[in-house]
Amino acid sequence: MNGNSNGFGSAAAAADYIRRHHLHESGENQCSSVLVKHIKAPVWSLVRRFDQPQKYKPFVSRCVAQGNLEIGSLREVDVKSGLPATTSTERLELLDDNEHILCIKIIGGDHRLKNYSSIISLHPVIIDGRPGTLVIESFVVDVPEGNTRDETCYFVEALIKCNLKSLADVSEGLAVQDRTEPIDL
Protein backbone atom coordinates (compact mmCIF):
# COMPACT_ATOMS: atom_id res chain seq x y z
CA MET A 1 0.00 0.00 0.00
CA ASN A 2 1.38 3.41 -0.97
CA GLY A 3 0.22 6.82 0.11
CA ASN A 4 0.19 9.54 2.67
CA SER A 5 -1.11 8.60 6.04
CA ASN A 6 -0.46 11.86 7.94
CA GLY A 7 -1.69 10.05 11.08
CA PHE A 8 -5.41 10.66 10.37
CA GLY A 9 -7.72 7.69 10.64
CA SER A 10 -6.45 4.30 11.64
CA ALA A 11 -4.40 1.97 9.49
CA ALA A 12 -6.78 -0.80 10.55
CA ALA A 13 -9.75 1.16 9.17
CA ALA A 14 -7.93 1.75 5.88
CA ALA A 15 -7.01 -1.94 5.66
CA ASP A 16 -10.67 -2.85 6.28
CA TYR A 17 -11.86 -0.48 3.52
CA ILE A 18 -9.29 -1.99 1.14
CA ARG A 19 -10.46 -5.53 1.95
CA ARG A 20 -14.12 -4.55 1.44
CA HIS A 21 -13.90 -2.34 -1.65
CA HIS A 22 -10.58 -2.83 -3.45
CA LEU A 23 -10.25 -6.48 -4.39
CA HIS A 24 -9.06 -6.90 -7.96
CA GLU A 25 -8.64 -10.22 -9.69
CA SER A 26 -5.12 -9.81 -11.04
CA GLY A 27 -4.06 -12.02 -13.95
CA GLU A 28 -0.65 -13.44 -14.71
CA ASN A 29 0.49 -10.55 -16.92
CA GLN A 30 -1.11 -7.75 -14.88
CA CYS A 31 -0.10 -5.46 -12.06
CA SER A 32 -2.23 -3.85 -9.39
CA SER A 33 -1.72 -1.48 -6.51
CA VAL A 34 -3.56 0.56 -3.89
CA LEU A 35 -2.85 4.20 -3.05
CA VAL A 36 -4.11 6.07 0.00
CA LYS A 37 -4.32 9.82 0.56
CA HIS A 38 -5.84 12.00 3.27
CA ILE A 39 -7.45 15.19 1.98
CA LYS A 40 -8.47 18.04 4.24
CA ALA A 41 -11.85 18.48 2.58
CA PRO A 42 -14.87 16.53 1.35
CA VAL A 43 -14.27 15.37 -2.23
CA TRP A 44 -17.25 13.26 -3.34
CA SER A 45 -18.91 16.10 -5.25
CA LEU A 46 -15.84 16.24 -7.53
CA VAL A 47 -15.04 12.53 -7.78
CA ARG A 48 -18.61 11.41 -8.56
CA ARG A 49 -18.70 13.55 -11.72
CA PHE A 50 -17.84 10.82 -14.21
CA ASP A 51 -18.66 13.37 -16.93
CA GLN A 52 -16.17 15.98 -15.64
CA PRO A 53 -12.84 14.36 -14.68
CA GLN A 54 -11.02 17.44 -15.95
CA LYS A 55 -12.24 19.30 -12.85
CA TYR A 56 -9.40 17.68 -10.90
CA LYS A 57 -7.43 15.38 -13.21
CA PRO A 58 -4.58 17.49 -14.63
CA PHE A 59 -3.93 15.25 -17.65
CA VAL A 60 -7.51 15.47 -18.96
CA SER A 61 -8.15 18.34 -21.35
CA ARG A 62 -11.70 17.44 -22.37
CA CYS A 63 -14.38 14.86 -21.67
CA VAL A 64 -17.53 14.04 -23.59
CA ALA A 65 -19.88 11.72 -21.70
CA GLN A 66 -22.61 9.64 -23.29
CA GLY A 67 -25.65 8.45 -21.39
CA ASN A 68 -27.30 9.49 -18.14
CA LEU A 69 -24.30 8.84 -15.88
CA GLU A 70 -25.48 5.40 -14.94
CA ILE A 71 -23.66 2.09 -14.95
CA GLY A 72 -22.54 1.38 -18.50
CA SER A 73 -22.25 5.07 -19.48
CA LEU A 74 -19.24 5.92 -21.62
CA ARG A 75 -16.93 8.90 -21.69
CA GLU A 76 -14.40 9.93 -24.31
CA VAL A 77 -11.45 11.62 -22.64
CA ASP A 78 -8.87 13.76 -24.44
CA VAL A 79 -5.46 13.57 -22.80
CA LYS A 80 -3.15 16.59 -22.61
CA SER A 81 0.09 16.43 -24.54
CA GLY A 82 3.13 15.08 -22.76
CA LEU A 83 1.68 11.64 -22.07
CA PRO A 84 1.97 8.66 -24.39
CA ALA A 85 -1.72 8.92 -25.34
CA THR A 86 -4.25 11.34 -26.81
CA THR A 87 -7.61 9.66 -26.13
CA SER A 88 -9.22 7.19 -23.77
CA THR A 89 -12.67 5.58 -23.84
CA GLU A 90 -13.92 4.73 -20.37
CA ARG A 91 -17.00 2.99 -19.01
CA LEU A 92 -18.70 3.69 -15.68
CA GLU A 93 -18.81 0.39 -13.79
CA LEU A 94 -20.15 1.64 -10.44
CA LEU A 95 -21.28 4.96 -8.96
CA ASP A 96 -22.43 4.48 -5.36
CA ASP A 97 -23.61 7.72 -3.75
CA ASN A 98 -24.22 5.97 -0.40
CA GLU A 99 -20.83 4.28 -0.01
CA HIS A 100 -18.96 6.92 -2.09
CA ILE A 101 -17.39 4.48 -4.54
CA LEU A 102 -16.61 5.07 -8.21
CA CYS A 103 -15.36 2.31 -10.52
CA ILE A 104 -14.27 2.80 -14.10
CA LYS A 105 -12.86 0.57 -16.82
CA ILE A 106 -10.87 1.74 -19.82
CA ILE A 107 -12.27 0.03 -22.89
CA GLY A 108 -10.41 1.82 -25.70
CA GLY A 109 -8.13 4.62 -26.77
CA ASP A 110 -4.66 5.12 -28.17
CA HIS A 111 -2.64 4.22 -25.09
CA ARG A 112 -1.01 1.19 -23.51
CA LEU A 113 -3.32 0.82 -20.48
CA LYS A 114 -5.13 -2.31 -21.66
CA ASN A 115 -7.72 -3.89 -19.36
CA TYR A 116 -7.31 -1.03 -16.89
CA SER A 117 -9.87 -0.96 -14.12
CA SER A 118 -9.91 1.31 -11.09
CA ILE A 119 -11.87 1.70 -7.89
CA ILE A 120 -11.86 4.87 -5.83
CA SER A 121 -13.55 4.90 -2.45
CA LEU A 122 -13.96 7.87 -0.13
CA HIS A 123 -14.26 7.65 3.62
CA PRO A 124 -15.08 10.55 5.97
CA VAL A 125 -12.47 11.52 8.55
CA ILE A 126 -11.88 14.51 10.77
CA ILE A 127 -8.61 16.33 10.08
CA ASP A 128 -7.66 19.26 12.32
CA GLY A 129 -11.25 19.38 13.59
CA ARG A 130 -12.72 19.74 10.10
CA PRO A 131 -14.35 17.29 7.68
CA GLY A 132 -11.82 15.49 5.53
CA THR A 133 -11.63 12.43 3.35
CA LEU A 134 -9.58 9.26 3.35
CA VAL A 135 -9.23 8.50 -0.37
CA ILE A 136 -8.30 4.99 -1.46
CA GLU A 137 -7.69 4.28 -5.14
CA SER A 138 -6.78 0.89 -6.52
CA PHE A 139 -6.21 -0.39 -10.03
CA VAL A 140 -5.36 -3.41 -12.12
CA VAL A 141 -3.90 -3.23 -15.64
CA ASP A 142 -2.16 -5.41 -18.18
CA VAL A 143 1.62 -5.13 -18.32
CA PRO A 144 2.39 -3.93 -21.87
CA GLU A 145 4.79 -5.94 -23.99
CA GLY A 146 8.32 -4.64 -23.45
CA ASN A 147 7.60 -3.39 -19.92
CA THR A 148 7.95 -4.99 -16.51
CA ARG A 149 5.32 -5.17 -13.77
CA ASP A 150 7.34 -2.70 -11.72
CA GLU A 151 7.61 -0.20 -14.59
CA THR A 152 3.89 -0.44 -15.31
CA CYS A 153 2.84 -0.05 -11.67
CA TYR A 154 5.28 2.85 -11.19
CA PHE A 155 3.85 4.69 -14.23
CA VAL A 156 0.20 4.21 -13.22
CA GLU A 157 0.90 5.04 -9.57
CA ALA A 158 2.61 8.28 -10.67
CA LEU A 159 -0.48 9.27 -12.69
CA ILE A 160 -2.81 8.48 -9.79
CA LYS A 161 -0.60 10.38 -7.32
CA CYS A 162 -0.78 13.44 -9.59
CA ASN A 163 -4.57 13.09 -9.79
CA LEU A 164 -4.89 12.73 -6.00
CA LYS A 165 -2.63 15.72 -5.36
CA SER A 166 -4.72 17.77 -7.77
CA LEU A 167 -7.94 16.49 -6.13
CA ALA A 168 -6.55 17.63 -2.77
CA ASP A 169 -5.53 21.04 -4.13
CA VAL A 170 -8.89 21.67 -5.83
CA SER A 171 -11.10 20.37 -3.01
CA GLU A 172 -9.12 22.05 -0.24
CA GLY A 173 -9.29 25.30 -2.22
CA LEU A 174 -13.07 24.93 -2.53
CA ALA A 175 -13.33 24.10 1.18
CA VAL A 176 -11.53 27.32 2.05
CA GLN A 177 -14.18 29.11 -0.03
CA ASP A 178 -16.81 26.90 1.67
CA ARG A 179 -18.04 25.58 -1.69
CA THR A 180 -17.94 21.84 -1.02
CA GLU A 181 -20.70 19.56 0.12
CA PRO A 182 -19.87 17.87 3.44
CA ILE A 183 -20.03 14.10 3.61
CA ASP A 184 -22.06 12.59 6.41
CA LEU A 185 -20.01 11.22 9.28
Coordinates of C-alpha atoms in Angstrom, one line a residue:
M1 CA 0.0 0.0 0.0
N2 CA 1.4 3.4 -1.0
G3 CA 0.2 6.8 0.1
N4 CA 0.2 9.5 2.7
S5 CA -1.1 8.6 6.0
N6 CA -0.5 11.9 7.9
G7 CA -1.7 10.0 11.1
F8 CA -5.4 10.7 10.4
G9 CA -7.7 7.7 10.6
S10 CA -6.4 4.3 11.6
A11 CA -4.4 2.0 9.5
A12 CA -6.8 -0.8 10.5
A13 CA -9.8 1.2 9.2
A14 CA -7.9 1.8 5.9
A15 CA -7.0 -1.9 5.7
D16 CA -10.7 -2.8 6.3
Y17 CA -11.9 -0.5 3.5
I18 CA -9.3 -2.0 1.1
R19 CA -10.5 -5.5 2.0
R20 CA -14.1 -4.5 1.4
H21 CA -13.9 -2.3 -1.7
H22 CA -10.6 -2.8 -3.4
L23 CA -10.2 -6.5 -4.4
H24 CA -9.1 -6.9 -8.0
E25 CA -8.6 -10.2 -9.7
S26 CA -5.1 -9.8 -11.0
G27 CA -4.1 -12.0 -14.0
E28 CA -0.6 -13.4 -14.7
N29 CA 0.5 -10.5 -16.9
Q30 CA -1.1 -7.8 -14.9
C31 CA -0.1 -5.5 -12.1
S32 CA -2.2 -3.9 -9.4
S33 CA -1.7 -1.5 -6.5
V34 CA -3.6 0.6 -3.9
L35 CA -2.8 4.2 -3.1
V36 CA -4.1 6.1 0.0
K37 CA -4.3 9.8 0.6
H38 CA -5.8 12.0 3.3
I39 CA -7.4 15.2 2.0
K40 CA -8.5 18.0 4.2
A41 CA -11.9 18.5 2.6
P42 CA -14.9 16.5 1.4
V43 CA -14.3 15.4 -2.2
W44 CA -17.2 13.3 -3.3
S45 CA -18.9 16.1 -5.2
L46 CA -15.8 16.2 -7.5
V47 CA -15.0 12.5 -7.8
R48 CA -18.6 11.4 -8.6
R49 CA -18.7 13.6 -11.7
F50 CA -17.8 10.8 -14.2
D51 CA -18.7 13.4 -16.9
Q52 CA -16.2 16.0 -15.6
P53 CA -12.8 14.4 -14.7
Q54 CA -11.0 17.4 -16.0
K55 CA -12.2 19.3 -12.8
Y56 CA -9.4 17.7 -10.9
K57 CA -7.4 15.4 -13.2
P58 CA -4.6 17.5 -14.6
F59 CA -3.9 15.2 -17.6
V60 CA -7.5 15.5 -19.0
S61 CA -8.1 18.3 -21.4
R62 CA -11.7 17.4 -22.4
C63 CA -14.4 14.9 -21.7
V64 CA -17.5 14.0 -23.6
A65 CA -19.9 11.7 -21.7
Q66 CA -22.6 9.6 -23.3
G67 CA -25.7 8.5 -21.4
N68 CA -27.3 9.5 -18.1
L69 CA -24.3 8.8 -15.9
E70 CA -25.5 5.4 -14.9
I71 CA -23.7 2.1 -15.0
G72 CA -22.5 1.4 -18.5
S73 CA -22.3 5.1 -19.5
L74 CA -19.2 5.9 -21.6
R75 CA -16.9 8.9 -21.7
E76 CA -14.4 9.9 -24.3
V77 CA -11.5 11.6 -22.6
D78 CA -8.9 13.8 -24.4
V79 CA -5.5 13.6 -22.8
K80 CA -3.2 16.6 -22.6
S81 CA 0.1 16.4 -24.5
G82 CA 3.1 15.1 -22.8
L83 CA 1.7 11.6 -22.1
P84 CA 2.0 8.7 -24.4
A85 CA -1.7 8.9 -25.3
T86 CA -4.3 11.3 -26.8
T87 CA -7.6 9.7 -26.1
S88 CA -9.2 7.2 -23.8
T89 CA -12.7 5.6 -23.8
E90 CA -13.9 4.7 -20.4
R91 CA -17.0 3.0 -19.0
L92 CA -18.7 3.7 -15.7
E93 CA -18.8 0.4 -13.8
L94 CA -20.2 1.6 -10.4
L95 CA -21.3 5.0 -9.0
D96 CA -22.4 4.5 -5.4
D97 CA -23.6 7.7 -3.7
N98 CA -24.2 6.0 -0.4
E99 CA -20.8 4.3 0.0
H100 CA -19.0 6.9 -2.1
I101 CA -17.4 4.5 -4.5
L102 CA -16.6 5.1 -8.2
C103 CA -15.4 2.3 -10.5
I104 CA -14.3 2.8 -14.1
K105 CA -12.9 0.6 -16.8
I106 CA -10.9 1.7 -19.8
I107 CA -12.3 0.0 -22.9
G108 CA -10.4 1.8 -25.7
G109 CA -8.1 4.6 -26.8
D110 CA -4.7 5.1 -28.2
H111 CA -2.6 4.2 -25.1
R112 CA -1.0 1.2 -23.5
L113 CA -3.3 0.8 -20.5
K114 CA -5.1 -2.3 -21.7
N115 CA -7.7 -3.9 -19.4
Y116 CA -7.3 -1.0 -16.9
S117 CA -9.9 -1.0 -14.1
S118 CA -9.9 1.3 -11.1
I119 CA -11.9 1.7 -7.9
I120 CA -11.9 4.9 -5.8
S121 CA -13.6 4.9 -2.5
L122 CA -14.0 7.9 -0.1
H123 CA -14.3 7.7 3.6
P124 CA -15.1 10.6 6.0
V125 CA -12.5 11.5 8.5
I126 CA -11.9 14.5 10.8
I127 CA -8.6 16.3 10.1
D128 CA -7.7 19.3 12.3
G129 CA -11.2 19.4 13.6
R130 CA -12.7 19.7 10.1
P131 CA -14.3 17.3 7.7
G132 CA -11.8 15.5 5.5
T133 CA -11.6 12.4 3.3
L134 CA -9.6 9.3 3.4
V135 CA -9.2 8.5 -0.4
I136 CA -8.3 5.0 -1.5
E137 CA -7.7 4.3 -5.1
S138 CA -6.8 0.9 -6.5
F139 CA -6.2 -0.4 -10.0
V140 CA -5.4 -3.4 -12.1
V141 CA -3.9 -3.2 -15.6
D142 CA -2.2 -5.4 -18.2
V143 CA 1.6 -5.1 -18.3
P144 CA 2.4 -3.9 -21.9
E145 CA 4.8 -5.9 -24.0
G146 CA 8.3 -4.6 -23.5
N147 CA 7.6 -3.4 -19.9
T148 CA 7.9 -5.0 -16.5
R149 CA 5.3 -5.2 -13.8
D150 CA 7.3 -2.7 -11.7
E151 CA 7.6 -0.2 -14.6
T152 CA 3.9 -0.4 -15.3
C153 CA 2.8 0.0 -11.7
Y154 CA 5.3 2.8 -11.2
F155 CA 3.8 4.7 -14.2
V156 CA 0.2 4.2 -13.2
E157 CA 0.9 5.0 -9.6
A158 CA 2.6 8.3 -10.7
L159 CA -0.5 9.3 -12.7
I160 CA -2.8 8.5 -9.8
K161 CA -0.6 10.4 -7.3
C162 CA -0.8 13.4 -9.6
N163 CA -4.6 13.1 -9.8
L164 CA -4.9 12.7 -6.0
K165 CA -2.6 15.7 -5.4
S166 CA -4.7 17.8 -7.8
L167 CA -7.9 16.5 -6.1
A168 CA -6.6 17.6 -2.8
D169 CA -5.5 21.0 -4.1
V170 CA -8.9 21.7 -5.8
S171 CA -11.1 20.4 -3.0
E172 CA -9.1 22.1 -0.2
G173 CA -9.3 25.3 -2.2
L174 CA -13.1 24.9 -2.5
A175 CA -13.3 24.1 1.2
V176 CA -11.5 27.3 2.0
Q177 CA -14.2 29.1 0.0
D178 CA -16.8 26.9 1.7
R179 CA -18.0 25.6 -1.7
T180 CA -17.9 21.8 -1.0
E181 CA -20.7 19.6 0.1
P182 CA -19.9 17.9 3.4
I183 CA -20.0 14.1 3.6
D184 CA -22.1 12.6 6.4
L185 CA -20.0 11.2 9.3

